Amino acid sequence: MSQVPAPAPPPASWRRGTALGVPGLILLGAALSVLSTAFSADTFHDCHYFGPSLRMHIFGWAGLCAGLAAPVLYAVLHRGALRRGWAPALSRASGTALVFLVPGVLPLLFEVFVVWTLYAPDPAGGHDCSGLAYALGGSGPHPAG
């Protein structure tokens, strides 16, 4: 009887793409989304609400795209390895990618939330420079003196 040969292990380039590419995209997406929230001071200028800045839009959408690209990259690499007759499930690279991919759903939800906040209505309700903090800061429309 002839035995079926065991599947070959994936080459080093596949292992690098899986072990570094998938976690890298997940971390990049989370970092870009955090940077998008760091630019939240761009929304107000001289007591007028201008809405989210272009920087917030670029970093928010780039973070979401990177977060969504991670599972797509893993699926493409895994499917390509199976098509070539490799055994990707037995490699440490695939395990590393899965360890990052499963909890990577949480940053993906955060990235979706960041993009959602870009299109949310004005949180101040349309009233510029209203509130007690503005009046107590001494920068009201009529300064004392």
Short mmCIF file of N, CA and C in Angstrom, two decimals:
data_model
loop_
_atom_site.label_atom_id
_atom_site.label_comp_id
_atom_site.label_asym_id
_atom_site.label_seq_id
_atom_site.Cartn_x
_atom_site.Cartn_y
_atom_site.Cartn_z
N MET A 1 0.82 -1.17 0.00
CA MET A 1 0.00 0.00 0.00
C MET A 1 0.87 1.24 0.00
N SER A 2 0.42 2.22 -0.74
CA SER A 2 1.17 3.47 -0.78
C SER A 2 0.61 4.44 0.26
N GLN A 3 1.49 5.05 0.96
CA GLN A 3 1.07 6.01 1.98
C GLN A 3 1.07 7.42 1.39
N VAL A 4 0.13 8.18 1.85
CA VAL A 4 0.05 9.57 1.43
C VAL A 4 1.13 10.34 2.18
N PRO A 5 1.93 11.13 1.46
CA PRO A 5 2.99 11.86 2.17
C PRO A 5 2.39 12.92 3.10
N ALA A 6 3.10 13.14 4.17
CA ALA A 6 2.66 14.14 5.14
C ALA A 6 2.76 15.53 4.51
N PRO A 7 1.85 16.41 4.87
CA PRO A 7 1.91 17.76 4.31
C PRO A 7 3.20 18.46 4.73
N ALA A 8 3.73 19.23 3.81
CA ALA A 8 4.97 19.95 4.08
C ALA A 8 4.68 21.17 4.95
N PRO A 9 5.66 21.56 5.75
CA PRO A 9 5.46 22.77 6.54
C PRO A 9 5.54 24.01 5.63
N PRO A 10 4.86 25.06 5.99
CA PRO A 10 4.91 26.28 5.18
C PRO A 10 6.32 26.88 5.16
N PRO A 11 6.67 27.60 4.11
CA PRO A 11 8.00 28.22 4.05
C PRO A 11 8.11 29.41 5.02
N ALA A 12 9.32 29.90 5.16
CA ALA A 12 9.59 30.98 6.11
C ALA A 12 8.86 32.27 5.75
N SER A 13 8.70 32.55 4.47
CA SER A 13 8.01 33.78 4.09
C SER A 13 6.54 33.74 4.52
N TRP A 14 5.91 32.59 4.42
CA TRP A 14 4.53 32.46 4.87
C TRP A 14 4.46 32.61 6.38
N ARG A 15 5.40 32.01 7.08
CA ARG A 15 5.39 32.09 8.54
C ARG A 15 5.60 33.53 9.01
N ARG A 16 6.49 34.28 8.33
CA ARG A 16 6.71 35.68 8.69
C ARG A 16 5.45 36.50 8.44
N GLY A 17 4.82 36.29 7.31
CA GLY A 17 3.61 37.05 6.99
C GLY A 17 2.48 36.77 7.96
N THR A 18 2.40 35.55 8.42
CA THR A 18 1.33 35.20 9.36
C THR A 18 1.66 35.63 10.78
N ALA A 19 2.87 35.35 11.22
CA ALA A 19 3.24 35.63 12.61
C ALA A 19 3.46 37.12 12.87
N LEU A 20 3.85 37.87 11.86
CA LEU A 20 4.10 39.30 12.06
C LEU A 20 3.02 40.18 11.44
N GLY A 21 2.47 39.76 10.32
CA GLY A 21 1.50 40.58 9.61
C GLY A 21 0.18 40.72 10.33
N VAL A 22 -0.37 39.62 10.78
CA VAL A 22 -1.69 39.65 11.43
C VAL A 22 -1.63 40.41 12.76
N PRO A 23 -0.71 40.08 13.67
CA PRO A 23 -0.65 40.88 14.91
C PRO A 23 -0.27 42.33 14.65
N GLY A 24 0.58 42.55 13.65
CA GLY A 24 0.97 43.92 13.33
C GLY A 24 -0.21 44.76 12.87
N LEU A 25 -1.08 44.19 12.05
CA LEU A 25 -2.26 44.92 11.60
C LEU A 25 -3.23 45.19 12.75
N ILE A 26 -3.36 44.24 13.66
CA ILE A 26 -4.25 44.44 14.80
C ILE A 26 -3.73 45.57 15.69
N LEU A 27 -2.43 45.56 15.97
CA LEU A 27 -1.84 46.60 16.81
C LEU A 27 -1.83 47.95 16.11
N LEU A 28 -1.59 47.97 14.80
CA LEU A 28 -1.61 49.20 14.04
C LEU A 28 -3.01 49.82 14.03
N GLY A 29 -4.03 48.99 13.85
CA GLY A 29 -5.40 49.49 13.87
C GLY A 29 -5.77 50.10 15.21
N ALA A 30 -5.37 49.44 16.29
CA ALA A 30 -5.68 49.98 17.62
C ALA A 30 -4.93 51.28 17.86
N ALA A 31 -3.67 51.35 17.44
CA ALA A 31 -2.87 52.57 17.64
C ALA A 31 -3.44 53.74 16.83
N LEU A 32 -3.84 53.48 15.61
CA LEU A 32 -4.41 54.55 14.79
C LEU A 32 -5.72 55.06 15.35
N SER A 33 -6.53 54.18 15.90
CA SER A 33 -7.79 54.60 16.49
C SER A 33 -7.57 55.42 17.76
N VAL A 34 -6.57 55.05 18.55
CA VAL A 34 -6.25 55.84 19.74
C VAL A 34 -5.74 57.21 19.32
N LEU A 35 -4.93 57.26 18.27
CA LEU A 35 -4.46 58.56 17.77
C LEU A 35 -5.62 59.42 17.27
N SER A 36 -6.62 58.80 16.71
CA SER A 36 -7.78 59.55 16.25
C SER A 36 -8.47 60.24 17.42
N THR A 37 -8.57 59.58 18.54
CA THR A 37 -9.18 60.20 19.71
C THR A 37 -8.26 61.24 20.34
N ALA A 38 -6.96 61.17 20.08
CA ALA A 38 -6.03 62.16 20.61
C ALA A 38 -6.22 63.52 19.95
N PHE A 39 -6.82 63.57 18.78
CA PHE A 39 -7.05 64.82 18.08
C PHE A 39 -8.43 65.40 18.38
N SER A 40 -9.02 65.02 19.48
CA SER A 40 -10.37 65.49 19.79
C SER A 40 -10.40 66.98 20.11
N ALA A 41 -9.26 67.59 20.40
CA ALA A 41 -9.22 69.02 20.66
C ALA A 41 -9.44 69.83 19.38
N ASP A 42 -9.38 69.18 18.23
CA ASP A 42 -9.59 69.89 16.97
C ASP A 42 -11.05 70.25 16.72
N THR A 43 -11.96 69.75 17.50
CA THR A 43 -13.38 69.95 17.21
C THR A 43 -13.89 71.33 17.59
N PHE A 44 -13.29 71.98 18.59
CA PHE A 44 -13.72 73.30 19.02
C PHE A 44 -12.60 74.31 18.78
N HIS A 45 -12.98 75.50 18.32
CA HIS A 45 -12.02 76.58 18.15
C HIS A 45 -12.76 77.90 18.40
N ASP A 46 -12.28 78.66 19.36
CA ASP A 46 -12.92 79.91 19.75
C ASP A 46 -14.41 79.72 20.02
N CYS A 47 -14.72 78.72 20.79
CA CYS A 47 -16.08 78.42 21.23
C CYS A 47 -17.03 78.06 20.09
N HIS A 48 -16.54 77.58 19.01
CA HIS A 48 -17.39 77.15 17.92
C HIS A 48 -17.07 75.69 17.60
N TYR A 49 -18.10 74.91 17.47
CA TYR A 49 -17.94 73.49 17.17
C TYR A 49 -17.79 73.32 15.66
N PHE A 50 -16.67 72.78 15.25
CA PHE A 50 -16.41 72.57 13.84
C PHE A 50 -16.60 71.12 13.40
N GLY A 51 -16.85 70.25 14.33
CA GLY A 51 -16.98 68.84 13.99
C GLY A 51 -15.62 68.16 13.97
N PRO A 52 -15.61 66.88 13.72
CA PRO A 52 -14.34 66.14 13.69
C PRO A 52 -13.43 66.66 12.57
N SER A 53 -12.16 66.73 12.88
CA SER A 53 -11.19 67.23 11.91
C SER A 53 -10.85 66.15 10.88
N LEU A 54 -10.15 66.58 9.85
CA LEU A 54 -9.72 65.65 8.82
C LEU A 54 -8.76 64.61 9.39
N ARG A 55 -7.91 65.04 10.34
CA ARG A 55 -6.99 64.09 10.98
C ARG A 55 -7.76 62.99 11.71
N MET A 56 -8.83 63.37 12.37
CA MET A 56 -9.64 62.37 13.08
C MET A 56 -10.26 61.38 12.10
N HIS A 57 -10.73 61.89 10.96
CA HIS A 57 -11.31 61.01 9.95
C HIS A 57 -10.26 60.07 9.36
N ILE A 58 -9.09 60.60 9.04
CA ILE A 58 -8.04 59.77 8.42
C ILE A 58 -7.60 58.68 9.37
N PHE A 59 -7.28 59.05 10.61
CA PHE A 59 -6.80 58.04 11.55
C PHE A 59 -7.89 57.07 11.97
N GLY A 60 -9.12 57.54 12.10
CA GLY A 60 -10.22 56.64 12.47
C GLY A 60 -10.49 55.59 11.39
N TRP A 61 -10.60 56.05 10.15
CA TRP A 61 -10.86 55.11 9.05
C TRP A 61 -9.66 54.21 8.78
N ALA A 62 -8.44 54.73 8.90
CA ALA A 62 -7.25 53.91 8.70
C ALA A 62 -7.16 52.82 9.77
N GLY A 63 -7.52 53.17 11.00
CA GLY A 63 -7.52 52.17 12.07
C GLY A 63 -8.53 51.07 11.82
N LEU A 64 -9.71 51.45 11.37
CA LEU A 64 -10.73 50.45 11.07
C LEU A 64 -10.31 49.56 9.90
N CYS A 65 -9.73 50.15 8.88
CA CYS A 65 -9.27 49.34 7.72
C CYS A 65 -8.17 48.38 8.12
N ALA A 66 -7.24 48.83 8.95
CA ALA A 66 -6.17 47.94 9.40
C ALA A 66 -6.74 46.82 10.28
N GLY A 67 -7.69 47.17 11.13
CA GLY A 67 -8.30 46.14 11.99
C GLY A 67 -9.08 45.11 11.19
N LEU A 68 -9.75 45.55 10.13
CA LEU A 68 -10.49 44.60 9.29
C LEU A 68 -9.56 43.80 8.37
N ALA A 69 -8.41 44.36 8.05
CA ALA A 69 -7.47 43.66 7.17
C ALA A 69 -6.78 42.49 7.86
N ALA A 70 -6.70 42.50 9.18
CA ALA A 70 -6.02 41.42 9.90
C ALA A 70 -6.70 40.06 9.71
N PRO A 71 -8.01 39.91 9.96
CA PRO A 71 -8.62 38.60 9.73
C PRO A 71 -8.65 38.22 8.25
N VAL A 72 -8.75 39.22 7.38
CA VAL A 72 -8.73 38.93 5.94
C VAL A 72 -7.36 38.39 5.54
N LEU A 73 -6.29 39.01 6.04
CA LEU A 73 -4.95 38.52 5.74
C LEU A 73 -4.75 37.10 6.25
N TYR A 74 -5.23 36.83 7.47
CA TYR A 74 -5.09 35.48 8.01
C TYR A 74 -5.85 34.47 7.15
N ALA A 75 -7.06 34.81 6.76
CA ALA A 75 -7.86 33.89 5.94
C ALA A 75 -7.20 33.64 4.59
N VAL A 76 -6.68 34.68 3.97
CA VAL A 76 -6.02 34.53 2.67
C VAL A 76 -4.76 33.68 2.79
N LEU A 77 -3.95 33.94 3.81
CA LEU A 77 -2.73 33.15 3.99
C LEU A 77 -3.04 31.69 4.33
N HIS A 78 -4.03 31.49 5.17
CA HIS A 78 -4.39 30.12 5.57
C HIS A 78 -4.95 29.34 4.37
N ARG A 79 -5.81 29.97 3.62
CA ARG A 79 -6.39 29.30 2.46
C ARG A 79 -5.34 29.02 1.39
N GLY A 80 -4.43 29.97 1.19
CA GLY A 80 -3.34 29.76 0.23
C GLY A 80 -2.42 28.63 0.65
N ALA A 81 -2.17 28.51 1.95
CA ALA A 81 -1.32 27.42 2.44
C ALA A 81 -2.00 26.07 2.23
N LEU A 82 -3.28 26.01 2.49
CA LEU A 82 -4.00 24.74 2.27
C LEU A 82 -4.03 24.38 0.80
N ARG A 83 -4.17 25.37 -0.07
CA ARG A 83 -4.22 25.11 -1.50
C ARG A 83 -2.88 24.57 -2.02
N ARG A 84 -1.79 25.00 -1.39
CA ARG A 84 -0.47 24.54 -1.81
C ARG A 84 -0.06 23.23 -1.15
N GLY A 85 -0.89 22.70 -0.28
CA GLY A 85 -0.59 21.42 0.36
C GLY A 85 0.23 21.54 1.62
N TRP A 86 0.33 22.74 2.17
CA TRP A 86 1.07 22.93 3.41
C TRP A 86 0.16 22.66 4.60
N ALA A 87 0.75 22.48 5.75
CA ALA A 87 -0.02 22.26 6.98
C ALA A 87 0.10 23.50 7.87
N PRO A 88 -0.73 24.52 7.64
CA PRO A 88 -0.57 25.75 8.42
C PRO A 88 -1.02 25.62 9.87
N ALA A 89 -1.93 24.72 10.15
CA ALA A 89 -2.46 24.59 11.51
C ALA A 89 -1.41 24.08 12.48
N LEU A 90 -0.39 23.41 11.99
CA LEU A 90 0.62 22.85 12.86
C LEU A 90 1.77 23.81 13.13
N SER A 91 1.78 24.97 12.52
CA SER A 91 2.90 25.89 12.68
C SER A 91 2.68 26.84 13.85
N ARG A 92 3.79 27.29 14.43
CA ARG A 92 3.70 28.26 15.51
C ARG A 92 3.22 29.61 15.01
N ALA A 93 3.51 29.92 13.76
CA ALA A 93 3.09 31.20 13.19
C ALA A 93 1.57 31.30 13.16
N SER A 94 0.92 30.24 12.79
CA SER A 94 -0.54 30.24 12.75
C SER A 94 -1.10 30.36 14.17
N GLY A 95 -0.48 29.70 15.10
CA GLY A 95 -0.92 29.81 16.49
C GLY A 95 -0.75 31.21 17.05
N THR A 96 0.38 31.83 16.73
CA THR A 96 0.61 33.21 17.17
C THR A 96 -0.42 34.15 16.58
N ALA A 97 -0.72 33.97 15.30
CA ALA A 97 -1.71 34.83 14.65
C ALA A 97 -3.08 34.64 15.28
N LEU A 98 -3.44 33.41 15.60
CA LEU A 98 -4.74 33.15 16.22
C LEU A 98 -4.81 33.70 17.63
N VAL A 99 -3.69 33.67 18.35
CA VAL A 99 -3.67 34.22 19.71
C VAL A 99 -3.95 35.72 19.67
N PHE A 100 -3.48 36.41 18.64
CA PHE A 100 -3.77 37.83 18.50
C PHE A 100 -5.13 38.09 17.86
N LEU A 101 -5.55 37.19 17.00
CA LEU A 101 -6.77 37.42 16.23
C LEU A 101 -8.04 37.28 17.06
N VAL A 102 -8.07 36.32 17.95
CA VAL A 102 -9.29 36.10 18.75
C VAL A 102 -9.56 37.28 19.69
N PRO A 103 -8.59 37.72 20.52
CA PRO A 103 -8.88 38.91 21.32
C PRO A 103 -8.83 40.21 20.51
N GLY A 104 -8.40 40.12 19.26
CA GLY A 104 -8.37 41.29 18.39
C GLY A 104 -9.75 41.79 18.02
N VAL A 105 -10.78 41.07 18.44
CA VAL A 105 -12.16 41.53 18.21
C VAL A 105 -12.44 42.77 19.05
N LEU A 106 -11.86 42.85 20.24
CA LEU A 106 -12.09 44.01 21.11
C LEU A 106 -11.55 45.30 20.50
N PRO A 107 -10.29 45.34 20.02
CA PRO A 107 -9.86 46.57 19.34
C PRO A 107 -10.70 46.87 18.10
N LEU A 108 -11.18 45.84 17.43
CA LEU A 108 -12.01 46.06 16.25
C LEU A 108 -13.33 46.74 16.63
N LEU A 109 -13.90 46.36 17.75
CA LEU A 109 -15.11 47.03 18.23
C LEU A 109 -14.83 48.48 18.60
N PHE A 110 -13.66 48.73 19.19
CA PHE A 110 -13.26 50.09 19.51
C PHE A 110 -13.09 50.91 18.24
N GLU A 111 -12.51 50.32 17.21
CA GLU A 111 -12.30 51.02 15.94
C GLU A 111 -13.64 51.36 15.29
N VAL A 112 -14.59 50.46 15.38
CA VAL A 112 -15.93 50.74 14.85
C VAL A 112 -16.58 51.87 15.65
N PHE A 113 -16.39 51.88 16.96
CA PHE A 113 -16.93 52.94 17.80
C PHE A 113 -16.32 54.29 17.46
N VAL A 114 -15.00 54.31 17.20
CA VAL A 114 -14.33 55.56 16.84
C VAL A 114 -14.91 56.13 15.55
N VAL A 115 -15.11 55.27 14.55
CA VAL A 115 -15.68 55.74 13.29
C VAL A 115 -17.13 56.19 13.50
N TRP A 116 -17.86 55.51 14.36
CA TRP A 116 -19.24 55.91 14.65
C TRP A 116 -19.27 57.30 15.29
N THR A 117 -18.34 57.58 16.19
CA THR A 117 -18.32 58.89 16.84
C THR A 117 -17.98 60.01 15.87
N LEU A 118 -17.33 59.70 14.77
CA LEU A 118 -17.03 60.74 13.78
C LEU A 118 -18.31 61.31 13.17
N TYR A 119 -19.33 60.49 13.09
CA TYR A 119 -20.57 60.90 12.44
C TYR A 119 -21.71 61.12 13.43
N ALA A 120 -21.42 61.08 14.73
CA ALA A 120 -22.43 61.33 15.76
C ALA A 120 -22.76 62.83 15.78
N PRO A 121 -23.95 63.18 16.25
CA PRO A 121 -24.30 64.61 16.30
C PRO A 121 -23.44 65.38 17.30
N ASP A 122 -23.53 66.68 17.24
CA ASP A 122 -22.78 67.58 18.11
C ASP A 122 -23.09 67.25 19.57
N PRO A 123 -22.06 66.90 20.37
CA PRO A 123 -22.33 66.53 21.76
C PRO A 123 -22.77 67.72 22.62
N ALA A 124 -22.48 68.92 22.21
CA ALA A 124 -22.86 70.10 22.99
C ALA A 124 -24.29 70.52 22.71
N GLY A 125 -24.92 69.90 21.75
CA GLY A 125 -26.30 70.23 21.44
C GLY A 125 -26.45 71.51 20.64
N GLY A 126 -25.37 72.00 20.08
CA GLY A 126 -25.44 73.19 19.25
C GLY A 126 -25.22 74.49 20.00
N HIS A 127 -25.01 74.44 21.30
CA HIS A 127 -24.79 75.66 22.09
C HIS A 127 -23.29 75.85 22.26
N ASP A 128 -22.76 76.89 21.64
CA ASP A 128 -21.33 77.13 21.71
C ASP A 128 -20.95 77.74 23.05
N CYS A 129 -19.88 77.25 23.62
CA CYS A 129 -19.28 77.77 24.85
C CYS A 129 -20.28 77.86 26.00
N SER A 130 -21.19 76.95 26.08
CA SER A 130 -22.12 76.95 27.20
C SER A 130 -21.57 76.05 28.28
N GLY A 131 -22.01 76.28 29.47
CA GLY A 131 -21.61 75.42 30.58
C GLY A 131 -20.91 76.20 31.67
N LEU A 132 -20.91 75.63 32.86
CA LEU A 132 -20.35 76.28 34.03
C LEU A 132 -18.83 76.38 33.97
N ALA A 133 -18.16 75.38 33.37
CA ALA A 133 -16.70 75.39 33.30
C ALA A 133 -16.21 76.57 32.48
N TYR A 134 -16.92 76.93 31.46
CA TYR A 134 -16.52 78.06 30.62
C TYR A 134 -16.70 79.38 31.38
N ALA A 135 -17.79 79.51 32.12
CA ALA A 135 -18.05 80.75 32.85
C ALA A 135 -17.08 80.92 34.02
N LEU A 136 -16.76 79.84 34.71
CA LEU A 136 -15.84 79.92 35.84
C LEU A 136 -14.40 80.12 35.40
N GLY A 137 -14.09 79.81 34.18
CA GLY A 137 -12.72 79.97 33.68
C GLY A 137 -12.37 81.42 33.41
N GLY A 138 -13.30 82.33 33.47
CA GLY A 138 -13.01 83.73 33.25
C GLY A 138 -12.92 84.12 31.80
N SER A 139 -13.27 83.21 30.91
CA SER A 139 -13.18 83.54 29.49
C SER A 139 -14.56 83.63 28.90
N GLY A 140 -15.49 84.19 29.67
CA GLY A 140 -16.84 84.37 29.19
C GLY A 140 -16.91 85.48 28.15
N PRO A 141 -18.07 85.71 27.59
CA PRO A 141 -18.19 86.72 26.57
C PRO A 141 -17.99 88.14 27.11
N HIS A 142 -18.23 88.35 28.41
CA HIS A 142 -18.05 89.67 29.01
C HIS A 142 -17.13 89.53 30.21
N PRO A 143 -15.83 89.69 30.04
CA PRO A 143 -14.90 89.53 31.17
C PRO A 143 -15.12 90.63 32.20
N ALA A 144 -14.88 90.26 33.44
CA ALA A 144 -15.04 91.23 34.54
C ALA A 144 -13.97 92.30 34.44
N GLY A 145 -14.30 93.49 34.78
CA GLY A 145 -13.26 94.51 34.80
C GLY A 145 -13.69 95.74 34.30
#
